[in-house]
mmCIF file of C-alpha atoms and ligand atoms in Angstrom:
data_model
loop_
_atom_site.group_PDB
_atom_site.id
_atom_site.type_symbol
_atom_site.label_atom_id
_atom_site.label_comp_id
_atom_site.label_asym_id
_atom_site.label_seq_id
_atom_site.Cartn_x
_atom_site.Cartn_y
_atom_site.Cartn_z
ATOM 1 C CA MET N 1 0.000 0.000 0.000
ATOM 2 C CA LYS N 2 1.365 3.401 -0.980
ATOM 3 C CA VAL N 3 0.956 5.856 1.876
ATOM 4 C CA ILE N 4 1.809 9.553 1.759
ATOM 5 C CA VAL N 5 2.246 11.440 5.038
ATOM 6 C CA VAL N 6 2.144 15.231 5.148
ATOM 7 C CA GLY N 7 3.532 16.778 8.353
ATOM 8 C CA ALA N 8 5.835 13.815 8.975
ATOM 9 C CA SER N 9 8.354 15.908 10.924
ATOM 10 C CA GLY N 10 5.779 16.899 13.567
ATOM 11 C CA GLU N 11 4.806 15.155 16.783
ATOM 12 C CA THR N 12 1.853 13.216 15.351
ATOM 13 C CA GLY N 13 3.540 12.748 11.980
ATOM 14 C CA THR N 14 6.617 11.162 13.528
ATOM 15 C CA SER N 15 4.451 8.676 15.418
ATOM 16 C CA VAL N 16 2.444 7.872 12.279
ATOM 17 C CA VAL N 17 5.495 7.293 10.087
ATOM 18 C CA HIS N 18 7.184 5.113 12.712
ATOM 19 C CA GLY N 19 3.977 3.078 13.086
ATOM 20 C CA LEU N 20 3.888 2.486 9.326
ATOM 21 C CA ILE N 21 7.536 1.647 8.731
ATOM 22 C CA LYS N 22 7.380 -1.066 11.369
ATOM 23 C CA SER N 23 5.540 -3.031 8.637
ATOM 24 C CA PRO N 24 7.676 -2.410 5.535
ATOM 25 C CA GLU N 25 6.000 -5.402 3.891
ATOM 26 C CA ASN N 26 2.658 -3.559 4.069
ATOM 27 C CA PHE N 27 3.535 0.068 3.472
ATOM 28 C CA GLU N 28 5.630 2.073 1.045
ATOM 29 C CA VAL N 29 5.860 5.436 2.798
ATOM 30 C CA THR N 30 6.483 8.857 1.262
ATOM 31 C CA ALA N 31 6.755 12.029 3.340
ATOM 32 C CA LEU N 32 5.916 15.353 1.708
ATOM 33 C CA ALA N 33 7.867 18.258 3.163
ATOM 34 C CA ARG N 34 7.710 21.928 2.308
ATOM 35 C CA LYS N 35 10.793 23.126 0.480
ATOM 36 C CA SER N 36 12.074 25.203 3.411
ATOM 37 C CA SER N 37 12.031 22.120 5.679
ATOM 38 C CA VAL N 38 13.184 19.288 3.463
ATOM 39 C CA ASP N 39 16.751 19.379 4.782
ATOM 40 C CA LYS N 40 15.678 19.363 8.446
ATOM 41 C CA PRO N 41 17.293 16.570 10.495
ATOM 42 C CA GLU N 42 13.840 14.997 11.004
ATOM 43 C CA TYR N 43 13.422 14.399 7.258
ATOM 44 C CA LEU N 44 17.035 13.246 6.835
ATOM 45 C CA ALA N 45 16.409 10.720 9.642
ATOM 46 C CA LEU N 46 13.281 9.493 7.863
ATOM 47 C CA LYS N 47 15.268 9.026 4.648
ATOM 48 C CA ASP N 48 17.737 6.884 6.608
ATOM 49 C CA LEU N 49 14.791 4.722 7.676
ATOM 50 C CA GLY N 50 13.784 4.103 4.062
ATOM 51 C CA VAL N 51 11.095 6.757 3.732
ATOM 52 C CA THR N 52 10.991 8.631 0.425
ATOM 53 C CA VAL N 53 10.978 12.376 1.055
ATOM 54 C CA SER N 54 9.667 14.754 -1.623
ATOM 55 C CA THR N 55 9.016 18.466 -1.546
ATOM 56 C CA VAL N 56 5.491 19.824 -1.707
ATOM 57 C CA ASP N 57 3.802 23.181 -2.153
ATOM 58 C CA LEU N 58 0.333 23.215 -0.641
ATOM 59 C CA GLY N 59 -0.425 26.754 -1.849
ATOM 60 C CA THR N 60 -2.775 25.716 -4.670
ATOM 61 C CA VAL N 61 -4.252 22.574 -6.238
ATOM 62 C CA SER N 62 -1.487 22.534 -8.826
ATOM 63 C CA ASP N 63 -0.804 19.870 -11.467
ATOM 64 C CA GLU N 64 2.478 19.148 -9.615
ATOM 65 C CA LEU N 65 0.632 18.476 -6.365
ATOM 66 C CA VAL N 66 -1.912 16.217 -8.073
ATOM 67 C CA ALA N 67 0.922 14.338 -9.800
ATOM 68 C CA LEU N 68 2.689 13.822 -6.456
ATOM 69 C CA LEU N 69 -0.462 12.314 -4.932
ATOM 70 C CA THR N 70 -1.443 10.184 -7.907
ATOM 71 C CA GLY N 71 -1.069 6.481 -7.173
ATOM 72 C CA ALA N 72 -1.380 6.881 -3.382
ATOM 73 C CA ASP N 73 -3.731 4.474 -1.650
ATOM 74 C CA VAL N 74 -3.807 6.607 1.479
ATOM 75 C CA VAL N 75 -2.815 10.209 2.221
ATOM 76 C CA ILE N 76 -2.471 11.111 5.895
ATOM 77 C CA SER N 77 -2.348 14.731 7.006
ATOM 78 C CA CYS N 78 -0.588 15.413 10.298
ATOM 79 C CA LEU N 79 -0.505 19.166 9.752
ATOM 80 C CA THR N 80 -1.029 21.660 12.540
ATOM 81 C CA SER N 81 -4.688 22.611 12.710
ATOM 82 C CA GLY N 82 -5.135 25.538 15.090
ATOM 83 C CA HIS N 83 -5.974 28.278 12.631
ATOM 84 C CA ALA N 84 -8.268 28.941 9.639
ATOM 85 C CA GLU N 85 -5.121 29.144 7.485
ATOM 86 C CA HIS N 86 -4.384 25.485 8.344
ATOM 87 C CA VAL N 87 -7.872 24.471 7.211
ATOM 88 C CA LYS N 88 -7.248 26.244 3.914
ATOM 89 C CA THR N 89 -4.008 24.291 3.405
ATOM 90 C CA GLN N 90 -5.738 20.998 4.158
ATOM 91 C CA ASN N 91 -8.693 21.873 1.920
ATOM 92 C CA ILE N 92 -6.178 22.268 -0.899
ATOM 93 C CA LEU N 93 -4.600 18.935 -0.006
ATOM 94 C CA ALA N 94 -8.028 17.250 0.093
ATOM 95 C CA SER N 95 -9.061 18.728 -3.261
ATOM 96 C CA ALA N 96 -5.795 17.571 -4.809
ATOM 97 C CA CYS N 97 -6.348 14.082 -3.351
ATOM 98 C CA LYS N 98 -9.764 13.992 -5.019
ATOM 99 C CA LYS N 99 -8.259 14.999 -8.370
ATOM 100 C CA ALA N 100 -5.573 12.327 -7.929
ATOM 101 C CA SER N 101 -8.199 9.651 -7.075
ATOM 102 C CA VAL N 102 -6.526 8.852 -3.745
ATOM 103 C CA GLY N 103 -8.156 5.830 -2.095
ATOM 104 C CA ARG N 104 -8.500 7.346 1.367
ATOM 105 C CA PHE N 105 -7.660 10.670 3.005
ATOM 106 C CA VAL N 106 -6.983 10.926 6.739
ATOM 107 C CA PRO N 107 -7.373 14.579 7.775
ATOM 108 C CA SER N 108 -5.414 15.991 10.692
ATOM 109 C CA PHE N 109 -7.861 15.362 13.541
ATOM 110 C CA PHE N 110 -5.955 13.132 16.028
ATOM 111 C CA GLY N 111 -7.600 14.873 18.982
ATOM 112 C CA PRO N 112 -9.944 14.196 21.870
ATOM 113 C CA ILE N 113 -13.663 13.553 21.327
ATOM 114 C CA CYS N 114 -15.800 16.689 21.181
ATOM 115 C CA PRO N 115 -19.177 17.439 19.577
ATOM 116 C CA PRO N 116 -18.759 18.923 16.096
ATOM 117 C CA ARG N 117 -19.827 22.537 16.545
ATOM 118 C CA GLY N 118 -19.913 25.301 19.131
ATOM 119 C CA ILE N 119 -17.755 23.801 21.885
ATOM 120 C CA MET N 120 -14.154 24.186 20.690
ATOM 121 C CA LEU N 121 -12.620 26.480 18.093
ATOM 122 C CA LEU N 122 -10.162 23.751 17.084
ATOM 123 C CA ARG N 123 -12.964 21.267 16.595
ATOM 124 C CA ASN N 124 -14.984 23.732 14.516
ATOM 125 C CA LEU N 125 -11.961 24.161 12.224
ATOM 126 C CA LYS N 126 -11.510 20.398 11.856
ATOM 127 C CA GLU N 127 -15.223 19.998 11.095
ATOM 128 C CA ASP N 128 -14.943 22.725 8.424
ATOM 129 C CA LEU N 129 -12.315 20.542 6.781
ATOM 130 C CA LEU N 130 -14.524 17.448 7.102
ATOM 131 C CA ASP N 131 -17.410 19.379 5.497
ATOM 132 C CA HIS N 132 -15.133 20.120 2.538
ATOM 133 C CA ILE N 133 -14.056 16.468 2.292
ATOM 134 C CA LYS N 134 -17.682 15.349 2.215
ATOM 135 C CA SER N 135 -18.675 18.075 -0.238
ATOM 136 C CA ILE N 136 -16.301 16.575 -2.815
ATOM 137 C CA TYR N 137 -17.062 12.922 -1.895
ATOM 138 C CA LEU N 138 -13.436 12.221 -1.070
ATOM 139 C CA PRO N 139 -13.037 8.819 0.642
ATOM 140 C CA TYR N 140 -11.850 9.524 4.175
ATOM 141 C CA THR N 141 -11.274 8.247 7.690
ATOM 142 C CA VAL N 142 -11.243 10.543 10.715
ATOM 143 C CA ILE N 143 -9.000 9.243 13.496
ATOM 144 C CA ASP N 144 -9.316 10.757 16.963
ATOM 145 C CA VAL N 145 -6.997 9.573 19.691
ATOM 146 C CA GLY N 146 -7.953 11.115 23.033
ATOM 147 C CA TRP N 147 -5.515 13.295 24.947
ATOM 148 C CA TRP N 148 -1.783 12.596 24.977
ATOM 149 C CA TYR N 149 -0.101 11.197 28.115
ATOM 150 C CA GLN N 150 2.634 13.694 27.225
ATOM 151 C CA LEU N 151 0.224 16.567 28.050
ATOM 152 C CA SER N 152 -1.336 15.016 31.154
ATOM 153 C CA LEU N 153 1.345 15.128 33.841
ATOM 154 C CA PRO N 154 1.754 17.724 36.612
ATOM 155 C CA PRO N 155 5.166 19.199 37.449
ATOM 156 C CA LEU N 156 6.967 17.840 40.505
ATOM 157 C CA PRO N 157 7.707 20.211 43.423
ATOM 158 C CA SER N 158 11.362 19.094 43.341
ATOM 159 C CA GLY N 159 11.637 20.459 39.790
ATOM 160 C CA LYS N 160 12.821 17.037 38.609
ATOM 161 C CA LEU N 161 10.616 17.133 35.484
ATOM 162 C CA ALA N 162 11.188 20.798 34.646
ATOM 163 C CA ASN N 163 13.011 19.926 31.438
ATOM 164 C CA ALA N 164 10.928 16.888 30.580
ATOM 165 C CA LEU N 165 7.452 18.447 30.418
ATOM 166 C CA THR N 166 6.715 21.015 27.722
ATOM 167 C CA MET N 167 3.232 21.821 29.020
ATOM 168 C CA PRO N 168 2.907 20.578 32.606
ATOM 169 C CA VAL N 169 -0.608 20.411 34.054
ATOM 170 C CA GLN N 170 -0.847 23.300 36.562
ATOM 171 C CA THR N 171 -4.493 22.940 37.604
ATOM 172 C CA ILE N 172 -7.137 20.287 38.094
ATOM 173 C CA SER N 173 -10.423 21.080 36.342
ATOM 174 C CA GLY N 174 -13.503 20.911 38.574
ATOM 175 C CA ASN N 175 -13.396 18.173 41.202
ATOM 176 C CA GLY N 176 -10.827 16.161 39.229
ATOM 177 C CA ASN N 177 -13.058 13.091 38.931
ATOM 178 C CA THR N 178 -14.067 13.414 35.265
ATOM 179 C CA GLU N 179 -12.979 10.419 33.214
ATOM 180 C CA THR N 180 -11.004 11.059 30.041
ATOM 181 C CA ALA N 181 -9.407 8.810 27.408
ATOM 182 C CA LEU N 182 -5.628 9.050 27.091
ATOM 183 C CA ILE N 183 -3.031 7.818 24.603
ATOM 184 C CA ASP N 184 0.738 7.644 24.496
ATOM 185 C CA LYS N 185 1.505 9.894 21.512
ATOM 186 C CA ARG N 186 4.110 7.339 20.408
ATOM 187 C CA ASP N 187 1.319 4.732 19.951
ATOM 188 C CA ILE N 188 -0.732 6.764 17.453
ATOM 189 C CA GLY N 189 1.073 5.269 14.461
ATOM 190 C CA LYS N 190 0.438 1.740 15.672
ATOM 191 C CA TYR N 191 -3.306 2.365 15.588
ATOM 192 C CA VAL N 192 -3.166 4.280 12.306
ATOM 193 C CA ALA N 193 -1.426 1.331 10.624
ATOM 194 C CA ARG N 194 -4.431 -0.849 11.481
ATOM 195 C CA VAL N 195 -7.172 1.683 10.755
ATOM 196 C CA ILE N 196 -6.012 2.619 7.237
ATOM 197 C CA VAL N 197 -6.034 -0.950 5.919
ATOM 198 C CA ASP N 198 -9.436 -1.727 7.424
ATOM 199 C CA PRO N 199 -12.407 -1.574 5.007
ATOM 200 C CA ARG N 200 -14.757 -1.138 8.003
ATOM 201 C CA THR N 201 -13.287 2.298 8.705
ATOM 202 C CA LEU N 202 -13.718 3.813 5.226
ATOM 203 C CA ASN N 203 -15.824 7.009 5.356
ATOM 204 C CA LYS N 204 -16.100 6.621 9.129
ATOM 205 C CA SER N 205 -14.684 8.211 12.266
ATOM 206 C CA VAL N 206 -12.629 6.021 14.587
ATOM 207 C CA PHE N 207 -11.693 6.634 18.219
ATOM 208 C CA VAL N 208 -8.505 4.955 19.443
ATOM 209 C CA TYR N 209 -7.045 5.404 22.926
ATOM 210 C CA ASN N 210 -4.987 3.524 25.482
ATOM 211 C CA GLU N 211 -6.546 4.039 28.916
ATOM 212 C CA ILE N 212 -9.233 5.970 30.806
ATOM 213 C CA TRP N 213 -8.084 8.167 33.719
ATOM 214 C CA THR N 214 -9.257 11.035 35.926
ATOM 215 C CA GLN N 215 -6.962 13.902 36.909
ATOM 216 C CA ASN N 216 -7.167 12.894 40.576
ATOM 217 C CA ARG N 217 -6.038 9.362 39.726
ATOM 218 C CA ILE N 218 -3.190 10.697 37.561
ATOM 219 C CA PHE N 219 -1.977 12.918 40.423
ATOM 220 C CA ASP N 220 -2.292 9.960 42.867
ATOM 221 C CA LEU N 221 -0.199 7.780 40.553
ATOM 222 C CA MET N 222 2.403 10.492 40.032
ATOM 223 C CA GLU N 223 2.726 10.910 43.800
ATOM 224 C CA LYS N 224 3.101 7.155 44.302
ATOM 225 C CA LEU N 225 5.724 6.740 41.574
ATOM 226 C CA SER N 226 7.709 9.901 42.371
ATOM 227 C CA SER N 227 7.368 9.811 46.174
ATOM 228 C CA GLU N 228 6.578 13.530 46.061
ATOM 229 C CA GLU N 229 3.478 15.309 47.301
ATOM 230 C CA ILE N 230 2.003 17.350 44.452
ATOM 231 C CA PRO N 231 -0.090 20.459 45.197
ATOM 232 C CA ARG N 232 -3.616 20.296 43.761
ATOM 233 C CA ASN N 233 -4.942 23.638 42.580
ATOM 234 C CA HIS N 234 -8.490 23.346 41.275
ATOM 235 C CA VAL N 235 -10.095 25.597 38.677
ATOM 236 C CA ASN N 236 -13.879 25.591 38.521
ATOM 237 C CA GLU N 237 -16.158 25.727 35.509
ATOM 238 C CA GLN N 238 -17.121 29.377 36.075
ATOM 239 C CA VAL N 239 -13.485 30.502 35.953
ATOM 240 C CA LEU N 240 -12.859 28.458 32.808
ATOM 241 C CA GLN N 241 -15.988 29.802 31.099
ATOM 242 C CA SER N 242 -14.892 33.333 31.922
ATOM 243 C CA LYS N 243 -11.377 32.719 30.498
ATOM 244 C CA ILE N 244 -12.974 31.263 27.357
ATOM 245 C CA LYS N 245 -15.298 34.265 26.977
ATOM 246 C CA THR N 246 -12.427 36.758 27.315
ATOM 247 C CA ALA N 247 -10.204 34.875 24.866
ATOM 248 C CA ASN N 248 -13.107 34.373 22.452
ATOM 249 C CA GLU N 249 -13.818 38.091 22.378
ATOM 250 C CA ALA N 250 -10.146 38.904 21.805
ATOM 251 C CA VAL N 251 -9.880 36.389 18.939
ATOM 252 C CA ALA N 252 -13.130 37.666 17.403
ATOM 253 C CA ALA N 253 -11.603 41.168 17.517
ATOM 254 C CA GLY N 254 -8.614 39.872 15.534
ATOM 255 C CA ASP N 255 -6.128 39.189 18.342
ATOM 256 C CA ASN N 256 -4.639 35.886 17.214
ATOM 257 C CA THR N 257 -2.233 35.827 20.180
ATOM 258 C CA GLN N 258 -5.238 34.701 22.258
ATOM 259 C CA ILE N 259 -5.951 31.598 20.129
ATOM 260 C CA ARG N 260 -3.677 29.430 22.267
ATOM 261 C CA ASN N 261 -5.323 30.575 25.536
ATOM 262 C CA LEU N 262 -8.732 29.958 24.028
ATOM 263 C CA VAL N 263 -7.845 26.493 22.778
ATOM 264 C CA MET N 264 -6.201 25.409 26.061
ATOM 265 C CA SER N 265 -9.111 26.660 28.224
ATOM 266 C CA GLN N 266 -11.595 24.922 25.923
ATOM 267 C CA TYR N 267 -9.566 21.713 26.231
ATOM 268 C CA GLU N 268 -9.674 22.004 30.036
ATOM 269 C CA LEU N 269 -13.458 22.344 29.861
ATOM 270 C CA VAL N 270 -13.962 19.444 27.447
ATOM 271 C CA LEU N 271 -11.513 17.064 29.118
ATOM 272 C CA GLY N 272 -11.923 17.943 32.788
ATOM 273 C CA ILE N 273 -15.500 19.139 33.222
ATOM 274 C CA ARG N 274 -17.812 18.293 30.306
ATOM 275 C CA GLY N 275 -16.338 14.805 29.964
ATOM 276 C CA ASP N 276 -16.737 14.611 26.168
ATOM 277 C CA ASN N 277 -13.530 12.638 25.659
ATOM 278 C CA SER N 278 -14.937 9.204 26.410
ATOM 279 C CA PRO N 279 -15.786 6.096 24.379
ATOM 280 C CA GLU N 280 -19.462 6.548 25.358
ATOM 281 C CA CYS N 281 -19.607 10.077 23.889
ATOM 282 C CA ALA N 282 -17.650 8.880 20.858
ATOM 283 C CA LYS N 283 -20.185 6.105 20.215
ATOM 284 C CA TYR N 284 -23.032 8.622 20.557
ATOM 285 C CA LEU N 285 -21.294 10.818 17.964
ATOM 286 C CA GLY N 286 -21.105 7.877 15.543
ATOM 287 C CA TYR N 287 -17.482 6.781 16.033
ATOM 288 C CA LEU N 288 -16.205 3.240 15.717
ATOM 289 C CA ILE N 289 -14.105 2.335 18.755
ATOM 290 C CA GLY N 290 -10.550 1.029 18.346
ATOM 291 C CA LYS N 291 -10.842 -1.378 21.268
ATOM 292 C CA ASP N 292 -13.883 -3.023 19.588
ATOM 293 C CA LEU N 293 -12.216 -3.167 16.163
ATOM 294 C CA TYR N 294 -8.763 -4.352 17.347
ATOM 295 C CA PRO N 295 -9.109 -6.075 20.732
ATOM 296 C CA ASP N 296 -5.582 -7.495 20.362
ATOM 297 C CA LEU N 297 -3.937 -4.072 20.063
ATOM 298 C CA GLN N 298 -2.236 -2.902 23.271
ATOM 299 C CA GLY N 299 -0.883 0.570 23.925
ATOM 300 C CA GLU N 300 1.659 1.638 26.534
ATOM 301 C CA SER N 301 0.234 2.051 30.054
ATOM 302 C CA LEU N 302 0.241 5.446 31.751
ATOM 303 C CA GLU N 303 2.134 3.894 34.649
ATOM 304 C CA GLN N 304 4.968 2.777 32.377
ATOM 305 C CA PHE N 305 4.957 6.166 30.652
ATOM 306 C CA ILE N 306 5.323 7.963 33.995
ATOM 307 C CA ASN N 307 8.104 5.612 35.051
ATOM 308 C CA ASP N 308 9.906 6.273 31.766
ATOM 309 C CA THR N 309 9.405 10.026 32.200
ATOM 310 C CA LEU N 310 10.822 9.903 35.715
ATOM 311 C CA ALA N 311 13.776 7.922 34.371
ATOM 312 C CA GLY N 312 14.454 10.625 31.755
ATOM 313 C CA LYS N 313 13.641 8.286 28.858
ATOM 314 C CA ILE N 314 10.885 10.364 27.211
ATOM 315 C CA GLU N 315 11.726 13.042 24.669
ATOM 316 C CA ARG N 316 10.339 16.502 25.479
ATOM 317 C CA LEU N 317 7.375 17.422 23.241
ATOM 318 C CA TYR N 318 8.046 19.869 20.433
ATOM 319 C CA ALA N 319 11.748 19.844 21.384
ATOM 320 C CA ARG N 320 12.691 19.943 17.735
ATOM 321 C CA ARG N 321 10.163 22.592 16.628
ATOM 322 C CA ARG N 322 11.825 25.684 15.195
HETATM 323 N N1 NAP B 1 -4.638 14.555 21.077
HETATM 324 C C1 NAP B 1 -3.802 15.423 21.575
HETATM 325 O O1 NAP B 1 -3.543 15.459 22.785
HETATM 326 C C2 NAP B 1 -3.112 16.376 20.614
HETATM 327 C C3 NAP B 1 -2.051 17.175 21.059
HETATM 328 C C4 NAP B 1 -1.409 18.010 20.139
HETATM 329 C C5 NAP B 1 -1.832 18.031 18.796
HETATM 330 N N2 NAP B 1 -2.889 17.245 18.417
HETATM 331 C C6 NAP B 1 -3.382 17.258 17.012
HETATM 332 O O2 NAP B 1 -2.432 16.590 16.195
HETATM 333 C C7 NAP B 1 -2.446 17.150 14.875
HETATM 334 C C8 NAP B 1 -0.996 17.471 14.468
HETATM 335 O O3 NAP B 1 -0.456 18.380 15.405
HETATM 336 P P1 NAP B 1 1.052 18.260 15.920
HETATM 337 O O4 NAP B 1 1.123 19.115 17.149
HETATM 338 O O5 NAP B 1 1.451 16.831 15.958
HETATM 339 O O6 NAP B 1 1.811 18.984 14.713
HETATM 340 P P2 NAP B 1 3.291 19.640 14.722
HETATM 341 O O7 NAP B 1 4.168 18.871 15.636
HETATM 342 O O8 NAP B 1 3.131 21.096 14.941
HETATM 343 O O9 NAP B 1 3.743 19.354 13.229
HETATM 344 C C9 NAP B 1 3.119 20.001 12.133
HETATM 345 C C10 NAP B 1 3.683 19.438 10.849
HETATM 346 O O10 NAP B 1 3.057 20.099 9.751
HETATM 347 C C11 NAP B 1 4.075 20.483 8.825
HETATM 348 N N3 NAP B 1 3.602 21.634 8.053
HETATM 349 C C12 NAP B 1 3.060 22.772 8.540
HETATM 350 N N4 NAP B 1 2.680 23.571 7.525
HETATM 351 C C13 NAP B 1 3.018 22.926 6.358
HETATM 352 C C14 NAP B 1 2.884 23.230 4.973
HETATM 353 N N5 NAP B 1 2.339 24.375 4.550
HETATM 354 N N6 NAP B 1 3.324 22.324 4.062
HETATM 355 C C15 NAP B 1 3.860 21.160 4.455
HETATM 356 N N7 NAP B 1 4.018 20.801 5.771
HETATM 357 C C16 NAP B 1 3.604 21.690 6.704
HETATM 358 C C17 NAP B 1 5.280 20.782 9.706
HETATM 359 O O11 NAP B 1 6.414 20.666 8.898
HETATM 360 P P3 NAP B 1 7.734 21.565 9.015
HETATM 361 O O12 NAP B 1 8.785 20.567 9.388
HETATM 362 O O13 NAP B 1 7.883 22.126 7.671
HETATM 363 O O14 NAP B 1 7.479 22.615 10.064
HETATM 364 C C18 NAP B 1 5.177 19.620 10.699
HETATM 365 O O15 NAP B 1 5.679 18.439 10.112
HETATM 366 C C19 NAP B 1 -3.340 18.399 14.937
HETATM 367 O O16 NAP B 1 -4.558 18.110 14.340
HETATM 368 C C20 NAP B 1 -3.510 18.651 16.434
HETATM 369 O O17 NAP B 1 -4.775 19.214 16.750
HETATM 370 C C21 NAP B 1 -3.511 16.428 19.292
#
């Protein structure tokens, strides 16, 4: 199967490519990199692993782009998706995939479960892309993955994890007892490799995750494994809603510097208070569930991930982003 990955140098993209190249007998992998990035160490490392790397310009649905995509069974986008500009880029990619008769397009979702409209800016943008995909009848599979372990850990009072955690969890949302589905980011590719060859997942949304946790249980486990007492600062729904309102107004007035604050507060609401990121909500929203489709597939446990983090074995997120 010929698979093209766009965004292969990113966090999700790296996981996806590594998941695919573990089965070289199944997948011939090409990574498309923008010209300014093609010589980055990440792409050179992929070349060393047998991945073909070609340059791409996603500015328009050009003949060159369509030619690059022609013959691909699957195109997977792992592009950043926090801004309307990113939707535009992926719309172009999707339109080019349609022209190239690609067998299946995987848009850059890879997030937690959330209802389609009106809850999260990021989700709205991803749904705009899905609307475009459906409007051109492009074969697709949406893959959502829950929330990364890598973004779920609190800092330790000793400062031991100061360099390990890019975005440590500073507050517990609500009472801390809301269940949420988590994944080790490094496992995403393992699931993707199964989903994209599965005829049951064509033109469907699939929810894959490793384990279900609450913030209180994560903090308990961190305390047990680190032998440190971790302060628990709670933030209630009212405070979060007020932060969201302020950021929303700023973004609506054109202040894009507030997009990150908006997105992170909305995530806190969805994950820690509303409780959308669960297999039950996913089923309600029409998703197929990875654990039903692939009962044999095991992801890393959170406990092992924390142990590896404490042992300094986990690479810091976005460490290579420039
Ligand atoms: N579930 C979770 O907890 C979670 C957490 C974070 C992100 N996500 C989701 O994961 C998805 C990917 O995000 P990420 O954080 O993994 O991405 P990332 O690390 O920021 O990587 C983005 C990739 O897109 C490439 N790219 C950007 N613009 C491009 C263009 N015009 N042409 C070609 N390539 C371009 C970048 O390549 P260069 O090397 O050229 O920069 C990079 O490879 C998003 O949908 C995001 O919402 C989920």
